């Protein structure tokens, strides 16, 4: 299989969720000043770019994913001038910047929506999706769709005697992308930020933007009823093509779409190299090693299942489109709690890092993941700021589950797990703020923090640095084809990469035991170079194998 080299294929990204990254002025909220302070740290990870979760003006119903002004910075985070400084300083360090483009919906506090809801004759009314109520008295929602955050997807506005659609929170009305004026606004937003110097976008729930005409009822489900009527909708490709025309006016724009429920074939319709309207898309199946579709429906961790998922995507996209690799983001619980072992935090953290970064695709690392931050357990639902945790908790209770059961789910699955302040050092509030942090600092911060990780050459942090460095230095780790071995093993994740006569072999021990490594017959380890082990004091080879330490991962080059 031929594979084309391209600048974007070689990149790796660090994701910042600004509110919890670093506070520079003592108000307890992360900000651009804090980001500026930490650019050297980010650079030291050997990543090539930063993805910022939304920094725009927002009432924070969904912490920035509800935008009230797309062309300005939330004053809690700083000013547009501060943002220019961040872009500039990042570029000086060779880091690209991608921003979140949230265009499926706006905030209900956006000027467009404030106008739209005034009356059906308002020029902005048609920027959103409105329908009359059903039933004799019109008191029934226009259709049976449910929000992605449990609850109805419709809200009544008396001034218009109509309901508006919100696939997420009631504060996030869906834009009417079928209205050409809305698409012009979006193109204006894209140009605004690219003109300011950023290098691309992560596109929020981008495959939701085109809804089936007439908004028919969906197949009834406990959550997300209606999804088949708006996911991968009829005009999606067309609209993305239109936005892509704007990207093409600029050199080297990076794009990565957040898409839910997309299989490999569908994804290639958008990222396939012959018809690319987005460079890359996130495939969420790689987070289904411990759940059915979403972590709220969790199972125990199943290594064979995870391996098969990876293999499927590695094979399907290779040479045709470009993959993305990630284990965490601002919507996901911490990966060591999911695929790893909290009793072997460091060991399993390094194992997971090696397991995914050595595959084909752009690696994304979420803030705190690089130091092995863990989930948080708070005593009651009131302590969880995320609207999604609140609505899921309520849904569990509504279906008759006890508070104890619902809280257990929240502990495992809440997005808040990823949103606790980054733990920089062992001083008060983990060095995140000199004031009162906006959200609980994980009480484990004296054990787990950047300063401690820096001091230990064998830490998770230093493992991420090494992995990203060897990925940069070895084309086979970027462009190599993928082969999986021992598909059904519950202990081993072993795969190889191959490119232009070079091979790499990645051997991951997914047990907490010292065990003899399984090495595929066609490899002679004594003829390879050990590029890295996740243990500095690893065992020597004996014959064509070695005794792997608990959760040890190795990368050999041939
Ligand atoms: C995406 C975001 C998530 C947000 C949702 C609605 O899934 O990642 O944080 O709540 O879209 O914008
Ligand atoms: Ca601040």
Coordinates of C-alpha atoms and ligand atoms in Angstrom, one line a residue, residues 62 65 102 105 149 168 172 202 204-205 258 260 330-331 415 419, ligand 1:
X62 CA -21.4 23.9 28.9
X65 CA -19.1 24.9 24.1
X102 CA -18.4 25.0 17.7
X105 CA -25.2 25.4 18.1
X149 CA -27.7 15.5 27.6
X168 CA -27.4 19.6 23.7
X172 CA -27.3 25.6 23.2
X202 CA -11.1 21.0 15.9
X204 CA -17.2 20.2 17.5
X205 CA -19.9 17.5 16.8
X258 CA -15.3 15.4 16.2
X260 CA -19.9 10.4 16.7
X330 CA -12.3 17.0 28.2
X331 CA -15.4 14.7 27.8
X415 CA -16.6 14.5 32.4
X419 CA -11.7 18.9 34.4
Ligands
LIG1 C1 -18.7 18.1 22.1 C2 -17.8 18.7 23.1 C3 -18.5 18.6 24.4 C4 -19.8 19.5 24.3 C5 -20.6 19.1 23.1 C6 -21.6 20.1 22.8 O1 -19.0 16.8 22.3 O2 -16.6 18.0 23.1 O3 -17.7 19.1 25.5 O4 -20.5 19.4 25.5 O5 -19.9 18.9 22.0 O6 -21.0 21.2 22.2

